[in-house]
CSV table of C-alpha atoms in Angstrom, one decimal:
chain,number,residue,atom,x,y,z
B,1,ALA,CA,77.3,90.0,192.7
B,2,GLN,CA,75.1,90.8,191.0
B,3,SER,CA,70.9,88.9,189.5
B,4,VAL,CA,68.3,89.7,187.5
B,5,THR,CA,64.9,88.6,188.0
B,6,GLN,CA,62.0,87.6,185.6
B,7,LEU,CA,59.2,87.4,188.1
B,8,ASP,CA,56.9,86.8,185.2
B,9,SER,CA,57.2,82.6,183.9
B,10,GLN,CA,54.3,82.5,181.7
B,11,VAL,CA,52.9,86.1,180.1
B,12,PRO,CA,50.2,85.4,177.4
B,13,VAL,CA,48.2,87.7,175.2
B,14,PHE,CA,46.0,88.4,172.4
B,15,GLU,CA,47.4,88.6,169.6
B,16,GLU,CA,48.0,92.5,168.4
B,17,ALA,CA,47.8,93.9,171.7
B,18,PRO,CA,50.4,95.2,173.7
B,19,VAL,CA,52.9,92.7,176.1
B,20,GLU,CA,55.3,94.2,179.2
B,21,LEU,CA,57.6,91.5,180.3
B,22,ARG,CA,59.7,92.5,183.7
B,23,CYS,CA,62.6,92.9,184.4
B,24,ASN,CA,65.3,94.1,187.5
B,25,TYR,CA,68.5,93.7,188.8
B,26,SER,CA,70.2,93.6,191.6
B,27,SER,CA,73.8,95.6,191.5
B,28,SER,CA,75.7,97.6,193.3
B,29,VAL,CA,77.8,99.3,190.5
B,30,SER,CA,77.4,99.4,186.6
B,31,VAL,CA,75.5,97.6,184.6
B,32,TYR,CA,75.1,96.8,181.3
B,33,LEU,CA,71.7,94.4,180.0
B,34,PHE,CA,70.3,92.6,177.3
B,35,TRP,CA,67.5,90.6,176.6
B,36,TYR,CA,67.4,87.5,174.4
B,37,VAL,CA,64.7,85.6,172.8
B,38,GLN,CA,64.1,81.6,172.9
B,39,TYR,CA,62.2,80.6,170.0
B,40,PRO,CA,61.4,76.3,170.3
B,41,ASN,CA,64.4,74.1,169.9
B,42,GLN,CA,67.1,77.2,169.0
B,43,GLY,CA,69.6,78.9,171.1
B,44,LEU,CA,68.7,82.8,172.9
B,45,GLN,CA,69.6,85.0,170.0
B,46,LEU,CA,70.1,89.4,170.7
B,47,LEU,CA,66.5,91.2,170.9
B,48,LEU,CA,68.8,94.3,172.5
B,49,LYS,CA,70.6,95.4,175.1
B,50,TYR,CA,72.0,98.7,177.1
B,51,LEU,CA,75.3,100.4,177.0
B,52,SER,CA,75.1,103.6,177.9
B,53,GLY,CA,73.6,106.7,177.0
B,54,SER,CA,69.6,106.9,175.4
B,55,THR,CA,67.7,105.1,179.2
B,56,LEU,CA,65.3,104.1,175.3
B,57,VAL,CA,66.9,101.1,173.5
B,58,LYS,CA,65.3,99.3,170.4
B,59,GLY,CA,65.8,96.1,168.8
B,60,ILE,CA,64.9,94.0,166.7
B,61,ASN,CA,61.5,92.7,166.0
B,62,GLY,CA,59.4,95.8,166.8
B,63,PHE,CA,60.4,95.3,170.7
B,64,GLU,CA,62.0,98.2,173.2
B,65,ALA,CA,63.9,98.1,176.7
B,66,GLU,CA,63.7,101.1,178.8
B,67,PHE,CA,66.3,101.3,181.5
B,68,ASN,CA,65.6,102.6,184.5
B,69,LYS,CA,68.6,102.9,187.2
B,70,SER,CA,66.5,104.4,190.2
B,71,GLN,CA,64.1,101.1,189.8
B,72,THR,CA,66.7,99.7,189.0
B,73,SER,CA,64.1,97.3,185.9
B,74,PHE,CA,65.0,96.5,182.4
B,75,HIS,CA,61.4,96.0,181.2
B,76,LEU,CA,60.5,94.7,177.5
B,77,ARG,CA,57.7,96.0,175.2
B,78,LYS,CA,56.1,96.3,172.3
B,79,PRO,CA,53.4,97.9,171.1
B,80,SER,CA,51.3,94.9,169.4
B,81,VAL,CA,52.8,91.5,169.5
B,82,HIS,CA,52.3,88.6,166.7
B,83,ILE,CA,52.2,84.8,166.9
B,84,SER,CA,56.2,84.3,166.0
B,85,ASP,CA,56.3,86.2,169.1
B,86,THR,CA,55.6,83.5,171.2
B,87,ALA,CA,58.8,82.0,172.4
B,88,GLU,CA,61.5,82.6,176.1
B,89,TYR,CA,62.6,85.6,176.9
B,90,PHE,CA,66.0,86.0,178.7
B,91,CYS,CA,67.4,89.3,180.8
B,92,ALA,CA,70.3,89.6,181.3
B,93,VAL,CA,73.4,91.3,183.3
B,94,THR,CA,76.9,91.8,183.1
B,95,LEU,CA,79.5,94.7,184.9
B,96,SER,CA,81.3,96.4,182.8
B,97,GLY,CA,84.1,96.0,182.7
B,98,GLY,CA,86.9,93.6,182.4
B,99,TYR,CA,85.9,89.2,182.4
B,100,GLN,CA,83.0,89.7,184.2
B,101,LYS,CA,80.1,86.3,183.4
B,102,VAL,CA,76.4,87.1,181.8
B,103,THR,CA,73.7,86.1,184.9
B,104,PHE,CA,70.4,85.7,183.3
B,105,GLY,CA,67.0,85.0,184.8
B,106,THR,CA,65.3,82.7,184.4
B,107,GLY,CA,62.7,83.4,181.9
B,108,THR,CA,59.2,84.7,180.7
B,109,LYS,CA,57.3,82.3,178.0
B,110,LEU,CA,55.4,84.5,176.4
B,111,GLN,CA,52.7,82.9,174.2
B,112,VAL,CA,50.2,84.9,171.9
B,113,ILE,CA,46.9,83.8,171.9
B,114,PRO,CA,45.1,84.1,168.1
D,1,GLU,CA,79.6,83.3,158.2
D,2,ALA,CA,78.4,79.6,159.7
D,3,GLY,CA,76.8,81.0,163.3
D,4,VAL,CA,78.4,78.8,166.5
D,5,THR,CA,77.6,75.0,166.1
D,6,GLN,CA,77.4,72.8,168.9
D,7,SER,CA,77.6,69.2,168.2
D,8,PRO,CA,76.5,66.7,169.6
D,9,THR,CA,72.6,68.0,168.7
D,10,HIS,CA,70.6,65.1,171.4
D,11,LEU,CA,72.6,62.5,173.2
D,12,ILE,CA,71.7,60.1,176.2
D,13,LYS,CA,73.8,58.2,178.6
D,14,THR,CA,74.1,56.3,181.5
D,15,ARG,CA,74.6,57.8,185.0
D,16,GLY,CA,77.9,57.9,186.2
D,17,GLN,CA,79.3,57.6,182.3
D,18,GLN,CA,81.3,60.7,181.0
D,19,VAL,CA,80.2,62.7,178.2
D,20,THR,CA,82.6,65.9,176.1
D,21,LEU,CA,80.6,67.7,174.3
D,22,ARG,CA,82.6,70.4,171.8
D,23,CYS,CA,81.4,73.9,170.7
D,24,SER,CA,83.3,75.5,168.1
D,25,PRO,CA,82.4,79.6,167.6
D,26,ILE,CA,81.8,82.1,165.4
D,27,SER,CA,85.1,83.1,163.1
D,28,GLY,CA,87.4,85.7,164.5
D,29,HIS,CA,85.3,85.2,168.8
D,30,THR,CA,88.4,84.3,171.1
D,31,SER,CA,85.5,84.2,174.2
D,32,VAL,CA,83.3,80.8,174.1
D,33,TYR,CA,80.9,80.7,177.6
D,34,TRP,CA,79.6,77.5,178.2
D,35,TYR,CA,75.9,77.6,179.7
D,36,GLN,CA,73.2,74.5,181.7
D,37,GLN,CA,70.0,74.8,180.8
D,38,ALA,CA,67.4,72.5,183.0
D,39,LEU,CA,64.5,72.0,182.8
D,40,GLY,CA,62.4,75.2,185.1
D,41,LEU,CA,65.6,76.5,185.8
D,42,GLY,CA,66.9,79.2,183.1
D,43,LEU,CA,70.6,79.6,181.9
D,44,GLN,CA,73.0,78.5,185.1
D,45,PHE,CA,76.4,80.1,183.8
D,46,LEU,CA,78.9,77.2,183.4
D,47,LEU,CA,82.2,78.4,182.3
D,48,TRP,CA,84.1,81.0,180.2
D,49,TYR,CA,86.5,80.5,178.5
D,50,ASP,CA,88.9,83.2,176.6
D,51,GLU,CA,92.0,83.2,174.5
D,52,GLY,CA,92.8,79.3,175.9
D,53,GLU,CA,92.2,80.5,179.8
D,54,GLU,CA,89.9,79.9,182.0
D,55,ARG,CA,88.8,83.1,182.7
D,56,ASN,CA,84.9,82.7,185.1
D,57,ARG,CA,83.6,79.7,186.1
D,58,GLY,CA,80.0,79.1,187.7
D,59,ASN,CA,79.0,76.8,190.6
D,60,PHE,CA,79.7,74.2,189.5
D,61,PRO,CA,81.3,71.0,191.2
D,62,PRO,CA,84.3,69.9,189.7
D,63,ARG,CA,83.7,67.1,187.9
D,64,PHE,CA,82.1,69.9,184.9
D,65,SER,CA,85.8,71.0,183.8
D,66,GLY,CA,86.8,71.8,180.1
D,67,ARG,CA,88.8,73.6,177.9
D,68,GLN,CA,89.5,76.0,174.9
D,69,PHE,CA,92.2,74.4,171.6
D,70,PRO,CA,94.9,77.7,170.2
D,71,ASN,CA,91.8,77.5,167.1
D,72,TYR,CA,89.4,78.6,170.1
D,73,SER,CA,87.3,76.1,169.4
D,74,SER,CA,86.0,74.3,173.2
D,75,GLU,CA,84.6,70.9,174.8
D,76,LEU,CA,82.2,70.3,178.0
D,77,ASN,CA,83.3,67.9,179.4
D,78,VAL,CA,81.2,66.3,182.9
D,79,ASN,CA,82.3,63.2,184.2
D,80,ALA,CA,79.9,61.0,186.3
D,81,LEU,CA,77.0,61.6,185.2
D,82,GLU,CA,74.2,62.4,187.2
D,83,LEU,CA,70.5,62.4,186.8
D,84,GLU,CA,69.6,66.0,187.3
D,85,ASP,CA,72.6,66.4,184.7
D,86,SER,CA,69.7,65.9,182.0
D,87,ALA,CA,69.8,69.1,180.0
D,88,LEU,CA,70.3,71.9,177.3
D,89,TYR,CA,73.6,72.8,177.3
D,90,LEU,CA,74.0,75.9,174.6
D,91,CYS,CA,77.1,77.3,173.4
D,92,ALA,CA,77.5,80.4,172.7
D,93,SER,CA,81.4,83.0,171.8
D,94,SER,CA,81.2,87.0,172.4
D,95,LEU,CA,85.1,89.5,170.5
D,96,GLU,CA,87.1,89.0,173.2
D,97,LYS,CA,86.4,89.7,177.1
D,98,VAL,CA,82.2,90.1,177.0
D,99,SER,CA,81.1,93.5,178.8
D,100,GLY,CA,79.0,95.2,176.7
D,101,ASN,CA,80.1,92.4,173.5
D,102,THR,CA,77.2,90.3,172.4
D,103,ILE,CA,76.7,87.0,173.0
D,104,TYR,CA,75.8,84.3,170.5
D,105,PHE,CA,74.7,81.1,170.8
D,106,GLY,CA,75.0,78.3,169.4
D,107,GLU,CA,71.8,76.1,169.2
D,108,GLY,CA,72.7,73.4,171.5
D,109,SER,CA,73.6,69.9,172.7
D,110,TRP,CA,70.9,68.2,174.6
D,111,LEU,CA,71.5,65.6,177.5
D,112,THR,CA,70.1,63.2,178.7
D,113,VAL,CA,71.2,60.6,181.8
D,114,VAL,CA,69.2,58.0,182.4
């Protein structure tokens, strides 16, 4: 079965500074990877996803992530954060093919400090 | 176009009672997923319905059940409520089976068990 680990439960960062949110997955077969964001009192919305092709994936709001198969990682990055990026970010993984459930990490709370 | 809608948004139940949560997927989506988001535990996969059939089930006791109707809307039922069932219950939908397809979340139903 697949699993995903987000080691950092909280990441404080100053406004306009860069940020990296870490995500590592575990699977012996091909996977699809996702990053979702949850703003306070809202559901989750997709930031970006990796299915195949280029390992660098660009998403909404200036976020990008890089799929690294050898390190089984899919870290999320943004070169300059804004106050409005304060939210909880979830990494997710699913196996390719068939009725494969999406497994989410425990989330990383990004707090942007003015 | 309307997103995933859930009802009720908030409810309070007493331990031992039963609750039914409802979800309407995005028009055209046939798959519906249920997740439990308890404080500090991230998103835990509950159930997945597609075309009226249960396709996958998470590691939850049988008192968590659900169904999908011919119009693809869904209900989640929880019997014999326990205090630890207090959580945000998120419904999501996608086109057909999930692999690679983005799942779109509703804003959730907050359940408090007292």
